[in-house]
Amino acid sequence: MAIQIGDIAPDFTQESTEGPVHFHDYIKGKWAVLFSHPKDFTPVCTTELGAVAKLKGEFEKRNCRVIAISVDDAKSHKGWIGDIEETQHTKMNFPILADPDRKVADLYGMIHPNANDTLTVRSVFFIDPNKKIRAMITYPASTGRNFAEILRVLDSLQLTDHHQVATPADWKDGDDCVIVPSLTDPEELKKKFPKGFKALKPYLRMTPQPNR
Ligand code: BEZ
């Protein structure tokens, strides 16, 4: 069955550019973003891996490990890293899983046969420190991902885990949030949102980001 939000991220052991990865050990106690690439030595993937290498510090600030996967083997990945570093002007600083047997691609449903029988689509899995899948996004091979969006989703997940808010359209860290509709007790509202809130409708209440 396809992976769904709330499932425990499937565990696996697989070779990578940084040696064998025991996935649940690798992500222990941290958030994780696992993202797939259709194939080595492809142009869009080359730019994506360079972009993530440059953003590694941003993921670390969010206590988040990043790990990529492509269906080729580790020897091929290591050759490709040279091209990524040369063309994207960065140093690779996170592992790329090898997956020639498609163990991980199959476990996570990264191959969408109506798109391509053998190559993975561009899947992104957000996994929390309890190893639960918290969000997923999927793009076709032809569309490179926006990693600012991926950081934004992480920010929203981490904020809404700790405060009774949700994040509205196009929200960015620091913007106003909406109060969850289930919270209606006036005393609780005062306690949880001391900066106050604006009720545009009874169900649409905007408040300054509570952890700012
Ligand atoms: C790419 O990463 O550039 C790519 C991979 C597969 C199909 C099309 C583009």
Short mmCIF file of C-alpha atoms and ligand atoms in Angstrom, two decimals:
data_model
loop_
_atom_site.label_atom_id
_atom_site.label_comp_id
_atom_site.label_asym_id
_atom_site.label_seq_id
_atom_site.Cartn_x
_atom_site.Cartn_y
_atom_site.Cartn_z
CA MET A 1 0.00 0.00 0.00
CA ALA A 2 1.18 3.53 -0.73
CA ILE A 3 2.85 5.43 2.09
CA GLN A 4 0.57 7.93 3.77
CA ILE A 5 0.99 10.80 6.20
CA GLY A 6 1.24 9.41 9.74
CA ASP A 7 2.90 6.13 8.69
CA ILE A 8 6.27 5.18 10.17
CA ALA A 9 8.93 5.79 7.51
CA PRO A 10 9.99 2.34 6.24
CA ASP A 11 13.43 1.30 7.50
CA PHE A 12 16.15 -0.06 5.22
CA THR A 13 19.86 -0.56 4.94
CA GLN A 14 21.39 0.57 1.68
CA GLU A 15 24.80 1.59 0.31
CA SER A 16 25.48 5.29 -0.16
CA THR A 17 28.24 7.68 -1.19
CA GLU A 18 29.18 7.84 2.50
CA GLY A 19 29.05 4.07 3.20
CA PRO A 20 26.13 1.90 4.31
CA VAL A 21 23.14 3.79 5.71
CA HIS A 22 20.89 2.14 8.30
CA PHE A 23 18.04 4.56 7.78
CA HIS A 24 16.40 4.59 11.22
CA ASP A 25 19.84 5.00 12.85
CA TYR A 26 20.75 7.75 10.40
CA ILE A 27 17.67 9.83 11.24
CA LYS A 28 17.52 9.01 14.97
CA GLY A 29 16.32 11.96 17.07
CA LYS A 30 16.17 14.29 14.07
CA TRP A 31 13.86 15.50 11.38
CA ALA A 32 14.74 14.13 7.96
CA VAL A 33 14.07 14.95 4.33
CA LEU A 34 14.49 12.03 1.92
CA PHE A 35 14.32 13.04 -1.73
CA SER A 36 14.60 10.99 -4.90
CA HIS A 37 16.26 11.62 -8.24
CA PRO A 38 15.39 9.84 -11.49
CA LYS A 39 18.97 9.07 -12.53
CA ASP A 40 22.64 10.01 -12.22
CA PHE A 41 24.27 12.40 -14.68
CA THR A 42 21.03 14.20 -15.46
CA PRO A 43 20.87 17.99 -15.64
CA VAL A 44 18.01 18.94 -13.30
CA CYS A 45 19.18 16.53 -10.57
CA THR A 46 22.69 17.98 -10.80
CA THR A 47 21.33 21.45 -10.01
CA GLU A 48 19.09 20.12 -7.21
CA LEU A 49 21.91 18.33 -5.40
CA GLY A 50 24.09 21.43 -5.62
CA ALA A 51 21.23 23.54 -4.24
CA VAL A 52 20.75 21.26 -1.24
CA ALA A 53 24.50 21.13 -0.52
CA LYS A 54 24.46 24.95 -0.33
CA LEU A 55 21.45 24.86 2.02
CA LYS A 56 22.87 22.20 4.37
CA GLY A 57 23.32 24.77 7.17
CA GLU A 58 19.63 25.73 6.91
CA PHE A 59 18.58 22.09 7.31
CA GLU A 60 20.97 21.71 10.27
CA LYS A 61 19.44 24.79 11.97
CA ARG A 62 16.14 22.92 11.82
CA ASN A 63 17.69 19.73 13.32
CA CYS A 64 17.07 18.03 9.97
CA ARG A 65 19.19 15.52 8.09
CA VAL A 66 18.96 15.41 4.31
CA ILE A 67 19.51 12.33 2.22
CA ALA A 68 19.10 11.87 -1.53
CA ILE A 69 18.52 8.70 -3.51
CA SER A 70 19.04 7.79 -7.14
CA VAL A 71 18.57 4.32 -8.60
CA ASP A 72 22.16 4.00 -9.84
CA ASP A 73 25.00 2.46 -7.79
CA ALA A 74 27.42 4.17 -5.40
CA LYS A 75 30.33 4.05 -7.89
CA SER A 76 28.23 5.95 -10.43
CA HIS A 77 27.08 8.45 -7.75
CA LYS A 78 30.72 9.11 -6.76
CA GLY A 79 31.62 9.89 -10.37
CA TRP A 80 28.62 12.21 -10.64
CA ILE A 81 29.58 14.10 -7.46
CA GLY A 82 32.65 15.42 -9.30
CA ASP A 83 30.38 17.00 -11.91
CA ILE A 84 27.98 18.37 -9.27
CA GLU A 85 30.82 20.03 -7.38
CA GLU A 86 32.42 21.40 -10.56
CA THR A 87 29.26 22.81 -12.14
CA GLN A 88 27.36 23.93 -9.03
CA HIS A 89 30.43 25.39 -7.27
CA THR A 90 29.86 23.58 -3.99
CA LYS A 91 31.05 20.55 -2.01
CA MET A 92 28.67 17.64 -1.59
CA ASN A 93 28.04 17.29 2.13
CA PHE A 94 25.29 14.68 2.52
CA PRO A 95 24.84 11.11 1.31
CA ILE A 96 23.25 9.93 -1.92
CA LEU A 97 21.76 6.46 -1.46
CA ALA A 98 22.52 3.87 -4.11
CA ASP A 99 19.46 1.90 -5.09
CA PRO A 100 20.27 -0.32 -8.09
CA ASP A 101 17.93 -3.03 -6.74
CA ARG A 102 15.18 -0.37 -6.22
CA LYS A 103 14.70 -1.54 -2.66
CA VAL A 104 14.12 1.96 -1.32
CA ALA A 105 12.31 3.20 -4.45
CA ASP A 106 9.81 0.34 -4.08
CA LEU A 107 9.44 0.70 -0.30
CA TYR A 108 8.59 4.39 -0.69
CA GLY A 109 6.61 4.12 -3.95
CA MET A 110 9.01 6.43 -5.77
CA ILE A 111 8.48 4.75 -9.15
CA HIS A 112 5.25 5.88 -10.80
CA PRO A 113 4.82 3.55 -13.80
CA ASN A 114 2.55 5.95 -15.68
CA ALA A 115 5.44 8.45 -15.63
CA ASN A 116 8.29 5.96 -16.18
CA ASP A 117 8.61 2.20 -15.50
CA THR A 118 12.14 2.25 -14.16
CA LEU A 119 13.12 5.75 -13.02
CA THR A 120 11.92 7.39 -9.82
CA VAL A 121 9.90 10.58 -9.91
CA ARG A 122 11.02 13.50 -7.71
CA SER A 123 9.55 12.47 -4.36
CA VAL A 124 10.14 14.35 -1.11
CA PHE A 125 9.35 12.78 2.26
CA PHE A 126 9.37 14.84 5.47
CA ILE A 127 9.98 12.62 8.50
CA ASP A 128 9.78 13.73 12.14
CA PRO A 129 11.97 12.64 15.08
CA ASN A 130 9.39 9.92 15.90
CA LYS A 131 10.09 8.56 12.39
CA LYS A 132 6.59 9.45 11.22
CA ILE A 133 5.96 10.63 7.67
CA ARG A 134 4.61 14.16 8.10
CA ALA A 135 4.38 15.44 4.52
CA MET A 136 5.14 14.29 1.00
CA ILE A 137 5.46 16.11 -2.29
CA THR A 138 5.89 14.66 -5.75
CA TYR A 139 7.13 16.29 -8.95
CA PRO A 140 7.74 14.88 -12.42
CA ALA A 141 11.32 14.46 -13.66
CA SER A 142 11.02 17.62 -15.76
CA THR A 143 10.39 19.97 -12.80
CA GLY A 144 13.23 20.79 -10.43
CA ARG A 145 12.18 21.32 -6.82
CA ASN A 146 12.09 24.60 -4.91
CA PHE A 147 14.15 23.92 -1.80
CA ALA A 148 13.06 27.17 -0.15
CA GLU A 149 9.57 25.60 -0.21
CA ILE A 150 10.94 22.45 1.40
CA LEU A 151 12.47 24.51 4.23
CA ARG A 152 9.18 26.42 4.52
CA VAL A 153 7.22 23.18 4.97
CA LEU A 154 9.70 22.09 7.66
CA ASP A 155 9.22 25.43 9.44
CA SER A 156 5.45 25.00 9.34
CA LEU A 157 5.58 21.42 10.64
CA GLN A 158 7.91 22.37 13.48
CA LEU A 159 5.88 25.44 14.45
CA THR A 160 2.48 23.75 14.36
CA ASP A 161 3.78 20.83 16.46
CA HIS A 162 4.31 23.24 19.35
CA HIS A 163 1.56 25.83 19.00
CA GLN A 164 -2.15 25.57 18.23
CA VAL A 165 -1.82 27.36 14.92
CA ALA A 166 -1.82 26.47 11.25
CA THR A 167 0.04 28.35 8.53
CA PRO A 168 -1.93 30.15 5.80
CA ALA A 169 -1.25 30.39 2.07
CA ASP A 170 2.27 31.51 1.22
CA TRP A 171 3.19 31.78 4.91
CA LYS A 172 6.87 32.22 5.71
CA ASP A 173 8.58 31.96 9.07
CA GLY A 174 7.70 35.16 10.99
CA ASP A 175 4.39 35.86 9.24
CA ASP A 176 1.00 35.83 10.96
CA CYS A 177 -0.61 32.42 11.50
CA VAL A 178 -4.18 31.20 11.87
CA ILE A 179 -5.51 29.85 15.16
CA VAL A 180 -6.79 26.27 14.85
CA PRO A 181 -10.60 26.30 14.67
CA SER A 182 -10.95 23.76 17.53
CA LEU A 183 -9.61 26.30 20.05
CA THR A 184 -12.56 28.45 21.18
CA ASP A 185 -12.26 28.83 24.96
CA PRO A 186 -11.67 32.59 25.62
CA GLU A 187 -9.37 31.93 28.60
CA GLU A 188 -7.24 29.46 26.62
CA LEU A 189 -7.08 31.88 23.72
CA LYS A 190 -5.83 34.62 26.02
CA LYS A 191 -3.23 32.33 27.58
CA LYS A 192 -1.98 30.85 24.32
CA PHE A 193 -2.03 34.05 22.29
CA PRO A 194 -1.05 36.89 24.64
CA LYS A 195 -0.32 39.13 21.64
CA GLY A 196 -4.01 38.84 20.72
CA PHE A 197 -5.70 37.92 17.47
CA LYS A 198 -7.92 39.39 14.80
CA ALA A 199 -11.11 37.47 13.99
CA LEU A 200 -11.88 38.16 10.31
CA LYS A 201 -14.57 35.48 10.58
CA PRO A 202 -15.34 33.32 13.60
CA TYR A 203 -13.32 30.52 11.95
CA LEU A 204 -10.56 32.74 10.51
CA ARG A 205 -8.50 34.23 13.31
CA MET A 206 -5.07 35.69 12.56
CA THR A 207 -2.40 35.97 15.21
CA PRO A 208 1.27 36.96 15.26
CA GLN A 209 3.53 33.91 15.08
CA PRO A 210 3.49 32.70 18.69
CA ASN A 211 7.18 31.81 19.03
CA ARG A 212 8.38 35.23 17.83
C1 BEZ B 1 17.05 15.61 -15.02
O1 BEZ B 1 17.36 15.42 -13.87
O2 BEZ B 1 17.49 16.55 -15.64
C2 BEZ B 1 16.09 14.71 -15.73
C3 BEZ B 1 15.99 13.38 -15.38
C4 BEZ B 1 15.12 12.55 -16.06
C5 BEZ B 1 14.32 13.08 -17.07
C6 BEZ B 1 14.40 14.43 -17.41
C7 BEZ B 1 15.30 15.26 -16.73
#
